[in-house]
Coordinates of C-alpha atoms in Angstrom, one line a residue:
Chain A
X1 CA 59.1 99.8 98.1
X2 CA 58.8 102.0 100.9
X3 CA 61.3 100.3 102.7
X4 CA 63.8 100.9 99.9
X5 CA 63.1 104.6 99.8
X6 CA 63.6 105.1 103.7
X7 CA 66.6 103.1 103.3
X8 CA 68.1 105.0 100.7
X9 CA 67.4 108.4 102.6
X10 CA 69.1 107.1 105.8
X11 CA 72.1 105.9 104.1
X12 CA 72.5 109.1 102.0
X13 CA 71.4 112.1 104.0
X14 CA 74.2 111.9 107.0
X15 CA 77.0 111.9 104.3
X16 CA 75.7 114.3 102.1
X17 CA 75.1 116.7 105.0
X18 CA 78.7 116.4 106.5
X19 CA 79.9 116.7 102.9
X20 CA 77.8 119.8 102.2
X21 CA 78.5 121.6 105.1
X22 CA 82.4 121.1 105.3
X23 CA 83.2 120.8 101.6
X24 CA 80.7 122.0 99.2
X25 CA 79.7 125.1 100.9
X26 CA 83.1 126.5 101.5
X27 CA 84.3 125.8 97.8
X28 CA 81.0 127.7 96.8
X29 CA 81.8 130.5 99.3
X30 CA 85.3 130.8 98.1
X31 CA 84.5 132.2 94.7
X32 CA 82.0 134.7 96.4
X33 CA 84.3 135.7 98.9
X34 CA 87.1 136.5 96.2
X35 CA 84.8 139.2 95.1
X36 CA 84.8 141.4 98.4
X37 CA 87.1 143.4 100.5
X38 CA 86.2 141.4 103.6
X39 CA 88.8 141.8 106.2
X40 CA 87.6 139.5 108.6
X41 CA 87.8 142.0 111.6
X42 CA 84.4 143.6 110.7
X43 CA 81.3 141.7 109.9
X44 CA 80.5 143.8 107.1
X45 CA 82.1 143.8 103.6
X46 CA 81.4 145.1 100.1
X47 CA 81.4 143.5 96.8
X48 CA 84.4 144.8 94.8
X49 CA 83.7 142.7 91.7
X50 CA 87.1 141.8 89.9
X51 CA 89.3 144.2 92.1
X52 CA 91.2 141.6 93.9
X53 CA 92.0 139.7 90.7
X54 CA 93.3 143.0 88.9
X55 CA 95.3 143.8 92.2
X56 CA 96.7 140.5 92.1
X57 CA 98.0 140.9 88.4
X58 CA 100.2 143.7 89.9
X59 CA 101.3 141.9 93.1
X60 CA 105.0 141.5 93.0
X61 CA 105.2 138.9 96.0
X62 CA 102.2 137.0 94.1
X63 CA 104.2 136.7 91.0
X64 CA 107.5 135.9 92.8
X65 CA 105.7 132.8 94.5
X66 CA 104.0 131.9 91.3
X67 CA 107.4 131.7 89.7
X68 CA 108.4 129.5 92.1
X69 CA 105.4 127.2 91.7
X70 CA 106.0 127.5 87.9
X71 CA 109.8 126.0 88.5
X72 CA 108.4 123.4 90.9
X73 CA 106.0 122.4 88.3
X74 CA 108.5 121.7 85.6
X75 CA 111.4 120.5 87.7
X76 CA 109.7 118.2 90.2
X77 CA 107.9 115.9 88.1
X78 CA 111.1 115.8 85.6
X79 CA 113.6 115.0 88.4
X80 CA 111.0 112.5 90.2
X81 CA 109.9 110.7 87.2
X82 CA 113.5 110.4 85.9
X83 CA 114.7 109.0 89.0
X84 CA 111.8 107.0 89.5
X85 CA 112.0 105.3 86.1
X86 CA 115.6 104.7 86.7
X87 CA 115.4 102.9 89.9
X88 CA 112.2 101.0 89.1
X89 CA 113.7 99.6 85.9
X90 CA 116.7 98.6 87.7
X91 CA 114.7 96.9 90.3
X92 CA 112.2 95.3 88.2
X93 CA 114.5 94.2 85.1
X94 CA 118.0 95.5 85.9
X95 CA 119.2 92.0 87.1
X96 CA 121.1 89.8 84.8
X97 CA 119.8 88.1 81.8
X98 CA 120.4 84.2 82.0
X99 CA 118.8 81.0 81.3
X100 CA 115.7 81.8 83.5
X101 CA 115.4 85.1 81.6
X102 CA 115.3 88.9 82.6
X103 CA 114.5 89.6 86.1
X104 CA 114.8 92.2 89.0
X105 CA 117.9 92.8 90.9
X106 CA 119.0 90.9 94.3
X107 CA 117.0 92.7 97.1
X108 CA 114.4 94.3 95.0
X109 CA 111.9 93.8 97.7
X110 CA 114.1 95.3 100.3
X111 CA 114.5 98.4 98.2
X112 CA 110.9 99.1 97.3
X113 CA 110.2 98.8 101.3
X114 CA 113.1 101.4 102.0
X115 CA 112.6 103.8 99.3
X116 CA 109.0 104.3 100.3
X117 CA 109.8 105.4 103.9
X118 CA 109.4 109.1 103.2
X119 CA 105.9 108.2 102.0
X120 CA 104.7 107.2 105.2
X121 CA 106.2 109.9 107.4
X122 CA 104.1 113.1 107.8
X123 CA 105.0 116.4 105.7
X124 CA 105.5 118.2 109.0
X125 CA 108.1 115.6 110.3
X126 CA 109.8 115.7 107.0
X127 CA 110.0 119.4 107.2
X128 CA 111.3 119.4 110.7
X129 CA 113.9 116.6 110.0
X130 CA 115.3 118.6 106.9
X131 CA 115.4 122.1 108.6
X132 CA 117.7 120.2 110.8
X133 CA 119.7 118.6 108.3
X134 CA 120.4 121.9 106.5
X135 CA 121.0 123.6 109.9
X136 CA 124.4 125.6 109.6
X137 CA 126.4 124.2 112.5
X138 CA 124.2 121.3 113.7
X139 CA 123.0 120.0 110.8
X140 CA 124.2 116.4 109.1
X141 CA 124.9 118.0 105.5
X142 CA 127.3 120.7 106.7
X143 CA 128.7 118.0 109.4
X144 CA 129.4 115.6 106.5
X145 CA 131.0 118.2 104.4
X146 CA 133.4 119.5 107.1
X147 CA 134.0 115.8 108.1
X148 CA 135.4 115.2 104.5
X149 CA 137.6 118.3 104.6
X150 CA 135.2 120.6 102.5
X151 CA 134.7 123.4 104.8
X152 CA 134.5 125.8 102.2
X153 CA 131.2 124.3 100.8
X154 CA 129.5 124.2 104.4
X155 CA 127.3 127.3 104.2
X156 CA 124.0 128.4 105.6
X157 CA 121.7 126.5 103.3
X158 CA 118.5 128.0 104.1
X159 CA 119.9 131.3 105.0
X160 CA 121.1 132.2 101.5
X161 CA 118.7 133.5 98.9
X162 CA 120.5 131.5 96.3
X163 CA 120.0 128.1 97.8
X164 CA 116.9 128.3 99.8
X165 CA 114.4 127.5 96.9
X166 CA 116.6 124.6 95.7
X167 CA 117.1 123.1 99.2
X168 CA 113.1 122.9 99.2
X169 CA 113.0 121.4 95.9
X170 CA 115.7 118.8 97.0
X171 CA 113.5 117.7 99.8
X172 CA 110.1 117.5 97.5
X173 CA 112.2 115.2 95.1
X174 CA 113.6 113.2 97.9
X175 CA 110.1 112.6 99.7
X176 CA 108.4 111.6 96.5
X177 CA 110.9 109.5 94.5
X178 CA 110.0 106.4 96.5
X179 CA 106.4 106.3 95.7
X180 CA 107.0 106.5 92.2
X181 CA 109.5 103.8 92.2
X182 CA 106.8 101.3 93.6
X183 CA 104.4 102.7 91.2
X184 CA 106.4 102.2 88.1
X185 CA 108.1 98.8 89.3
X186 CA 104.2 97.6 89.6
X187 CA 103.6 98.8 86.3
X188 CA 106.8 97.1 84.9
X189 CA 105.6 93.8 86.5
X190 CA 103.1 93.6 84.0
X191 CA 105.5 93.8 80.9
X192 CA 105.9 90.3 79.3
X193 CA 109.8 89.2 80.0
X194 CA 110.2 87.8 76.4
X195 CA 110.2 91.4 75.0
X196 CA 113.3 92.1 77.0
X197 CA 115.0 88.9 76.3
X198 CA 114.0 89.4 72.4
X199 CA 115.7 92.8 72.6
X200 CA 118.8 91.8 74.3
X201 CA 119.0 89.0 71.6
X202 CA 119.0 91.6 69.1
X203 CA 121.8 93.4 70.9
X204 CA 119.9 96.2 72.4
X205 CA 121.7 97.8 75.5
X206 CA 119.8 98.9 78.5
X207 CA 119.2 102.6 77.9
X208 CA 117.6 101.4 74.4
X209 CA 115.5 98.7 76.2
X210 CA 114.5 101.6 78.9
X211 CA 113.6 104.1 76.1
X212 CA 112.1 102.1 73.6
X213 CA 110.1 99.2 75.7
X214 CA 109.7 100.1 79.1
X215 CA 108.9 103.8 78.6
X216 CA 106.0 103.1 75.9
X217 CA 104.7 100.3 78.0
X218 CA 104.3 102.1 81.2
X219 CA 103.2 105.5 79.6
X220 CA 99.9 105.5 81.1
X221 CA 101.4 105.5 84.5
X222 CA 104.0 108.1 83.8
X223 CA 101.0 110.5 82.4
X224 CA 99.3 109.8 85.9
X225 CA 102.4 110.5 87.9
X226 CA 102.8 113.4 86.0
X227 CA 99.3 114.8 86.9
X228 CA 99.6 114.0 90.4
X229 CA 103.4 115.6 90.8
X230 CA 101.9 118.7 89.2
X231 CA 99.4 118.9 91.8
X232 CA 102.1 118.5 94.6
X233 CA 104.1 121.1 93.0
X234 CA 101.2 123.7 93.1
X235 CA 100.7 123.1 96.6
X236 CA 104.1 122.8 98.3
X237 CA 102.8 124.6 101.4
X238 CA 103.8 122.4 104.2
X239 CA 107.5 121.8 103.2
X240 CA 108.1 125.5 102.4
X241 CA 106.4 126.6 105.6
X242 CA 108.3 124.5 108.0
X243 CA 111.8 124.4 106.3
X244 CA 112.2 128.1 105.2
X245 CA 108.7 130.2 105.7
X246 CA 109.2 131.3 102.2
X247 CA 112.4 133.0 103.2
X248 CA 115.2 134.4 103.1
X249 CA 113.1 137.4 102.0
X250 CA 110.7 135.7 99.4
X251 CA 113.3 133.5 98.0
X252 CA 111.3 130.3 98.3
X253 CA 107.8 131.5 98.7
X254 CA 104.9 129.8 97.1
X255 CA 101.3 130.7 96.1
X256 CA 99.8 128.5 99.0
X257 CA 102.1 130.0 101.6
X258 CA 101.0 133.6 100.0
X259 CA 97.3 132.5 100.8
X260 CA 97.8 131.5 104.0
X261 CA 99.5 134.4 105.1
X262 CA 97.5 136.8 103.4
X263 CA 94.3 135.4 105.2
X264 CA 95.5 134.3 108.7
X265 CA 98.4 136.7 109.4
X266 CA 97.0 139.9 107.3
X267 CA 93.4 139.1 107.9
X268 CA 92.7 140.0 104.1
X269 CA 90.0 137.3 103.4
X270 CA 88.7 138.7 100.3
X271 CA 91.9 139.0 98.6
X272 CA 93.2 135.5 100.0
X273 CA 90.1 133.8 98.4
X274 CA 91.1 135.6 95.0
X275 CA 94.5 133.8 95.4
X276 CA 92.5 130.5 96.1
X277 CA 90.5 130.9 92.9
X278 CA 93.6 131.7 90.9
X279 CA 95.2 128.5 92.2
X280 CA 92.0 126.5 91.4
X281 CA 92.3 127.6 87.8
X282 CA 96.0 127.0 87.8
X283 CA 95.3 123.5 89.0
X284 CA 92.5 122.9 86.4
X285 CA 94.8 124.1 83.5
X286 CA 97.7 122.3 84.4
X287 CA 95.6 119.0 84.6
X288 CA 94.1 119.6 81.4
X289 CA 97.1 120.8 79.5
X290 CA 99.2 117.7 80.7
X291 CA 96.6 115.2 79.8
X292 CA 96.6 116.9 76.3
X293 CA 100.3 117.1 76.0
X294 CA 101.1 113.5 77.3
X295 CA 98.2 111.8 75.4
X296 CA 99.6 109.1 73.1
X297 CA 98.8 106.0 71.2
X298 CA 98.1 103.4 73.8
X299 CA 100.5 100.6 73.1
X300 CA 98.5 97.3 73.1
X301 CA 99.8 94.0 74.2
Chain B
X1 CA 92.6 100.9 89.6
X2 CA 92.1 97.2 90.4
X3 CA 95.4 96.2 89.2
X4 CA 97.1 98.3 91.7
X5 CA 95.0 96.9 94.4
X6 CA 96.6 93.5 93.9
X7 CA 99.3 93.1 96.4
X8 CA 102.7 93.6 94.8
X9 CA 103.9 90.2 93.1
X10 CA 105.8 88.5 95.8
X11 CA 109.5 88.6 95.2
X12 CA 110.7 87.6 91.9
X13 CA 112.7 84.4 91.8
X14 CA 116.4 85.3 92.7
X15 CA 118.6 84.3 90.1
X16 CA 121.1 81.5 90.0
X17 CA 124.6 83.0 91.2
X18 CA 126.1 82.3 87.7
X19 CA 129.0 84.7 86.6
X20 CA 128.1 86.6 83.6
X21 CA 129.7 89.4 81.4
X22 CA 127.1 91.6 82.8
X23 CA 128.3 91.5 86.3
X24 CA 130.1 95.0 86.0
X25 CA 126.7 96.6 84.9
X26 CA 125.1 94.9 88.2
X27 CA 127.7 96.4 90.5
X28 CA 127.2 99.6 88.9
X29 CA 123.4 99.7 89.4
X30 CA 123.8 98.4 92.9
X31 CA 126.0 101.3 93.7
X32 CA 123.1 103.6 92.4
X33 CA 120.5 101.6 94.2
X34 CA 122.4 101.5 97.6
X35 CA 123.0 105.2 97.3
X36 CA 119.3 106.1 97.1
X37 CA 118.7 103.7 99.9
X38 CA 121.3 105.3 102.2
X39 CA 119.8 108.7 101.3
X40 CA 116.3 107.8 102.4
X41 CA 117.4 106.0 105.6
X42 CA 120.4 108.2 106.8
X43 CA 118.3 111.1 107.5
X44 CA 115.9 109.1 109.7
X45 CA 118.7 107.0 111.6
X46 CA 120.4 110.3 112.4
X47 CA 117.3 111.7 114.0
X48 CA 116.9 108.7 116.0
X49 CA 120.5 108.9 117.2
X50 CA 120.5 112.6 117.7
X51 CA 117.4 111.9 120.1
X52 CA 119.8 110.2 122.5
X53 CA 122.6 112.8 122.5
X54 CA 123.2 115.6 124.6
X55 CA 122.7 119.1 123.4
X56 CA 126.5 119.8 123.5
X57 CA 127.3 116.5 121.5
X58 CA 124.6 117.9 118.8
X59 CA 126.3 121.0 118.8
X60 CA 129.9 120.0 118.5
X61 CA 129.8 116.8 116.3
X62 CA 126.7 116.4 114.2
X63 CA 128.0 113.1 112.8
X64 CA 129.1 111.5 116.2
X65 CA 127.3 108.8 118.1
X66 CA 125.6 109.4 121.2
X67 CA 127.9 108.7 124.2
X68 CA 125.1 107.1 126.1
X69 CA 121.6 106.6 125.7
X70 CA 119.5 109.3 127.2
X71 CA 116.1 108.4 127.3
X72 CA 115.4 111.4 129.7
X73 CA 115.1 113.4 126.1
X74 CA 112.4 111.3 125.3
X75 CA 110.5 111.6 128.7
X76 CA 111.0 115.5 128.3
X77 CA 109.8 115.6 124.9
X78 CA 106.8 113.6 125.7
X79 CA 106.0 115.7 129.1
X80 CA 107.3 119.0 129.1
X81 CA 107.1 119.5 125.2
X82 CA 103.8 118.2 125.1
X83 CA 104.6 115.7 122.4
X84 CA 102.5 113.1 124.4
X85 CA 99.2 115.3 124.3
X86 CA 99.4 116.0 120.9
X87 CA 100.0 112.3 120.2
X88 CA 96.8 111.5 122.0
X89 CA 95.1 114.4 120.3
X90 CA 96.0 113.1 116.9
X91 CA 95.0 109.5 118.1
X92 CA 91.4 110.6 119.2
X93 CA 90.9 112.8 116.1
X94 CA 92.1 110.0 113.7
X95 CA 90.1 107.3 115.3
X96 CA 86.9 109.5 115.0
X97 CA 87.5 110.5 111.7
X98 CA 88.5 107.4 110.1
X99 CA 85.5 105.4 111.7
X100 CA 83.1 108.4 110.6
X101 CA 84.6 108.2 107.0
X102 CA 84.7 104.5 106.5
X103 CA 81.0 104.2 107.8
X104 CA 79.7 107.3 106.0
X105 CA 81.9 106.6 102.9
X106 CA 80.6 102.9 102.8
X107 CA 76.9 103.9 103.2
X108 CA 76.9 106.4 100.4
X109 CA 79.1 104.3 98.1
X110 CA 76.8 101.3 98.7
X111 CA 73.6 103.1 97.8
X112 CA 75.3 104.9 95.0
X113 CA 76.5 101.5 93.4
X114 CA 73.4 99.5 94.2
X115 CA 70.2 101.2 94.0
X116 CA 68.7 103.1 91.2
X117 CA 66.8 106.4 92.3
X118 CA 66.5 109.7 90.6
X119 CA 69.3 112.1 91.3
X120 CA 71.6 109.3 91.5
X121 CA 74.3 110.7 89.0
X122 CA 74.1 114.1 90.6
X123 CA 74.9 112.9 94.1
X124 CA 77.9 110.9 92.7
X125 CA 79.4 113.7 90.7
X126 CA 78.7 116.0 93.7
X127 CA 80.9 113.6 95.9
X128 CA 83.6 112.8 93.5
X129 CA 84.1 116.5 92.0
X130 CA 85.4 117.3 95.5
X131 CA 88.8 115.5 94.3
X132 CA 89.1 118.1 91.7
X133 CA 89.4 121.0 94.0
X134 CA 92.5 122.4 95.7
X135 CA 92.2 122.3 99.5
X136 CA 93.5 125.8 99.5
X137 CA 90.3 127.2 97.8
X138 CA 88.2 126.1 100.7
X139 CA 90.5 127.1 103.5
X140 CA 89.0 130.9 104.2
X141 CA 85.5 130.1 104.0
X142 CA 85.8 126.4 105.9
X143 CA 87.8 128.7 108.9
X144 CA 84.4 130.7 109.1
X145 CA 82.0 127.9 108.7
X146 CA 83.7 125.8 111.6
X147 CA 83.9 129.1 113.6
X148 CA 80.3 129.7 113.2
X149 CA 79.4 126.3 114.4
X150 CA 81.4 127.1 117.5
X151 CA 84.0 124.2 116.6
X152 CA 87.0 126.3 115.9
X153 CA 89.9 124.9 118.0
X154 CA 88.0 121.9 119.3
X155 CA 88.8 118.0 118.6
X156 CA 85.1 117.1 117.3
X157 CA 85.2 120.0 114.8
X158 CA 88.7 118.7 113.5
X159 CA 87.3 115.3 113.4
X160 CA 84.2 116.2 111.3
X161 CA 86.3 118.1 108.8
X162 CA 88.8 115.3 108.5
X163 CA 85.9 112.8 107.8
X164 CA 84.3 115.2 105.3
X165 CA 87.5 115.9 103.1
X166 CA 88.1 112.4 103.1
X167 CA 84.7 111.5 101.6
X168 CA 85.2 112.1 97.9
X169 CA 88.0 109.7 97.4
X170 CA 86.4 107.2 99.7
X171 CA 83.0 107.2 98.0
X172 CA 84.8 107.0 94.5
X173 CA 86.9 104.3 95.4
X174 CA 84.1 102.2 97.1
X175 CA 81.3 102.6 94.8
X176 CA 83.6 101.1 92.1
X177 CA 84.4 98.4 94.3
X178 CA 80.5 97.7 95.5
X179 CA 79.8 97.4 91.9
X180 CA 82.2 94.7 91.4
X181 CA 80.6 92.7 94.1
X182 CA 78.2 89.7 92.7
X183 CA 74.5 90.2 92.8
X184 CA 73.5 86.7 93.1
X185 CA 74.5 86.7 97.1
X186 CA 72.6 89.9 97.7
X187 CA 69.7 88.4 95.6
X188 CA 69.9 85.1 97.8
X189 CA 70.0 87.1 101.2
X190 CA 67.0 89.2 100.0
X191 CA 65.1 85.7 99.1
X192 CA 65.9 84.5 102.7
X193 CA 64.0 87.7 104.2
X194 CA 67.2 89.9 104.9
X195 CA 66.2 93.4 104.7
X196 CA 68.2 96.2 103.1
X197 CA 69.9 97.2 106.5
X198 CA 70.8 93.5 107.4
X199 CA 72.2 93.2 103.8
X200 CA 74.3 95.8 103.8
X201 CA 76.1 95.1 107.4
X202 CA 76.1 91.2 107.3
X203 CA 76.6 90.6 103.7
X204 CA 77.8 93.6 101.5
X205 CA 80.3 95.0 104.4
X206 CA 82.1 91.6 105.1
X207 CA 82.3 91.1 101.3
X208 CA 83.9 94.4 100.8
X209 CA 86.6 93.8 103.3
X210 CA 89.7 94.1 100.8
X211 CA 88.6 97.3 99.5
X212 CA 87.8 98.9 102.9
X213 CA 91.2 97.8 104.2
X214 CA 92.9 99.6 101.2
X215 CA 90.7 102.7 101.7
X216 CA 91.3 102.8 105.5
X217 CA 95.0 102.8 105.2
X218 CA 95.4 105.3 102.6
X219 CA 92.5 107.7 104.6
X220 CA 94.5 106.9 107.7
X221 CA 97.9 108.3 106.4
X222 CA 96.1 111.1 105.0
X223 CA 94.6 111.8 108.1
X224 CA 97.4 111.3 110.4
X225 CA 99.5 113.4 108.2
X226 CA 97.3 116.4 107.7
X227 CA 99.0 119.6 108.4
X228 CA 97.1 122.6 106.8
X229 CA 93.8 121.8 107.8
X230 CA 94.8 121.7 111.9
X231 CA 97.0 124.7 111.2
X232 CA 94.0 126.7 110.1
X233 CA 91.3 125.2 112.3
X234 CA 93.2 124.8 115.7
X235 CA 93.5 128.6 116.2
X236 CA 92.3 130.7 119.1
X237 CA 92.4 130.9 122.7
X238 CA 93.6 127.6 124.6
X239 CA 93.9 125.9 121.3
X240 CA 97.3 124.8 121.8
X241 CA 96.1 122.0 124.2
X242 CA 94.0 120.6 121.2
X243 CA 97.0 120.7 118.7
X244 CA 97.5 117.4 116.8
X245 CA 101.0 115.9 116.3
X246 CA 102.1 117.6 112.9
X247 CA 101.0 120.7 114.2
X248 CA 102.7 120.4 117.7
X249 CA 106.0 119.0 116.3
X250 CA 106.3 122.0 113.6
X251 CA 105.7 124.4 116.7
X252 CA 108.3 122.7 118.8
X253 CA 110.9 123.1 115.8
X254 CA 110.4 126.9 115.9
X255 CA 110.3 127.1 119.8
X256 CA 113.5 124.6 120.5
X257 CA 115.5 126.5 117.8
X258 CA 115.3 129.6 120.3
X259 CA 115.5 127.6 123.6
X260 CA 118.3 125.5 122.2
X261 CA 116.8 122.1 123.4
X262 CA 117.8 120.1 120.2
X263 CA 117.9 116.8 121.7
X264 CA 114.5 117.3 122.9
X265 CA 113.3 118.4 119.5
X266 CA 115.1 115.1 118.0
X267 CA 113.3 113.0 120.6
X268 CA 109.9 114.7 119.8
X269 CA 110.6 113.8 116.0
X270 CA 111.5 110.2 116.6
X271 CA 108.4 109.6 118.8
X272 CA 106.4 111.1 116.2
X273 CA 108.1 108.8 113.5
X274 CA 108.4 105.6 115.0
X275 CA 104.9 104.1 115.4
X276 CA 103.9 104.7 111.7
X277 CA 107.3 103.4 110.3
X278 CA 107.0 100.3 112.5
X279 CA 103.3 99.9 111.4
X280 CA 104.8 100.2 107.8
X281 CA 107.6 97.7 108.0
X282 CA 104.9 95.0 109.3
X283 CA 102.2 95.7 106.9
X284 CA 104.4 97.3 103.9
X285 CA 102.3 95.5 101.4
X286 CA 99.0 96.9 102.3
X287 CA 100.4 100.2 102.9
X288 CA 102.0 100.3 99.6
X289 CA 98.7 99.0 97.7
X290 CA 96.4 101.2 99.8
X291 CA 98.6 104.4 98.8
X292 CA 98.8 103.5 95.3
X293 CA 95.2 102.9 95.1
X294 CA 94.6 106.3 96.9
X295 CA 97.0 108.5 94.7
X296 CA 95.9 106.6 91.2
X297 CA 92.6 108.4 91.4

């Protein structure tokens, strides 16, 4: 028996130590620091209670950033899931129905491999790549527009406050769609083919089969996708920081970038931690809310 | 969870090429599919092509082909722009962190899955709870924890942090996986005189290989593609020699913008991009199942 105790201790203590120092203790300290006016420069600080949070409520920059995260929170999941479902259903069941039955399009494997490309690239590479794509004179997008004679549409995409946020949103959709195509088409593999054949015999068109058969049967997966995309939408830091750095002005600012700049550019660590706590509650609320809203009767097969 | 782990089913049977009234739809849907395929690949192809161009070619014709293959852009990016050094730093940190993650993660998960002891549930939820918190919440205190340990701007510091932040998912996933392994093999090994340690290293780890591979791929991508952690932790005097690839590349993008070495920037991007893309093309099934397992938490 002593051997067992020793074994458990030897196997559990090193991971727990590492985890405790670098993960648990920072998370715990964050709440404490958020109640101080710590500037980082001075070793001393005072507890200011909820001052940071009341200041946060009146901080225009914070609200602008929060509004952008809010927009992302709605638009990113909707656009990504719709595109993902559309492509996945074409790949999995979009092929012709013939004697053999309903199945995927020709080259389904090819599409699944290619669509996934952005997923394996780091956010930094994607950010740098798209910054170049949007570049006013050297970028591929304006190069294309000029090439087909639409010089008037070639604008400074990232330098214009009207477009900057949408450019960022487009990149976030671009980099995420592929993963959900693969996820949804894996879920669709498990739907019995005869359901589609029966629907086709009854004269249902493709849109009807998608809405009436496919979506209800992969609803669980859509729900998971929604929560995960919401978490990406609350973050958004790397892409925004690299592509626009929140600019021009604060036209594409997000809360994560606000926190980073408040802490490591302005040295206001107490206030930055308060932003972190706000982000935590935002994430928690959104996760709980989505799980509530999207709860539905599970379709049993 | 396990459903996602099974590799994506092999290609569905290609249909017989019989003409059908749905042909028009097929053409229509293929147009969309090919459209998105171009949208995902063209930017990458453009970056690779631009890495061979001269700066003048990039400035005058963004869509043109390079007039000759200029490997000197790659050499300049690798050496002068330090992409080579950043690459090496990334490799060192990720190799260390991945080893540590897999070892510690498997150890903790194995004990949590297979042994009864007081406080087991608390330890398990302490690990798994870490998945709920946004990393931004930890950034400020983490910076000071690492600084107080004297590890700010060092590769070992970053390695430990990567490993620590990979533990929640790794423990969560591997605990579930170790539970599914049959108990009869373990009992037989014990009867044969195998100790607890021998049982783990000689019997359980080899049996858990499929699960370990999935988690390792997910953790590799998570660690290799990390951006915010190195940005915060690799600060201070002399830290730019210790930068990892993602961070170095982003900094290069800012600098080359001023200096106008566009071809060098594209070459650096290509060097950063190709190894993972090639590995993905070879092992795409494992990548996709590993990443799906990772994100479906």
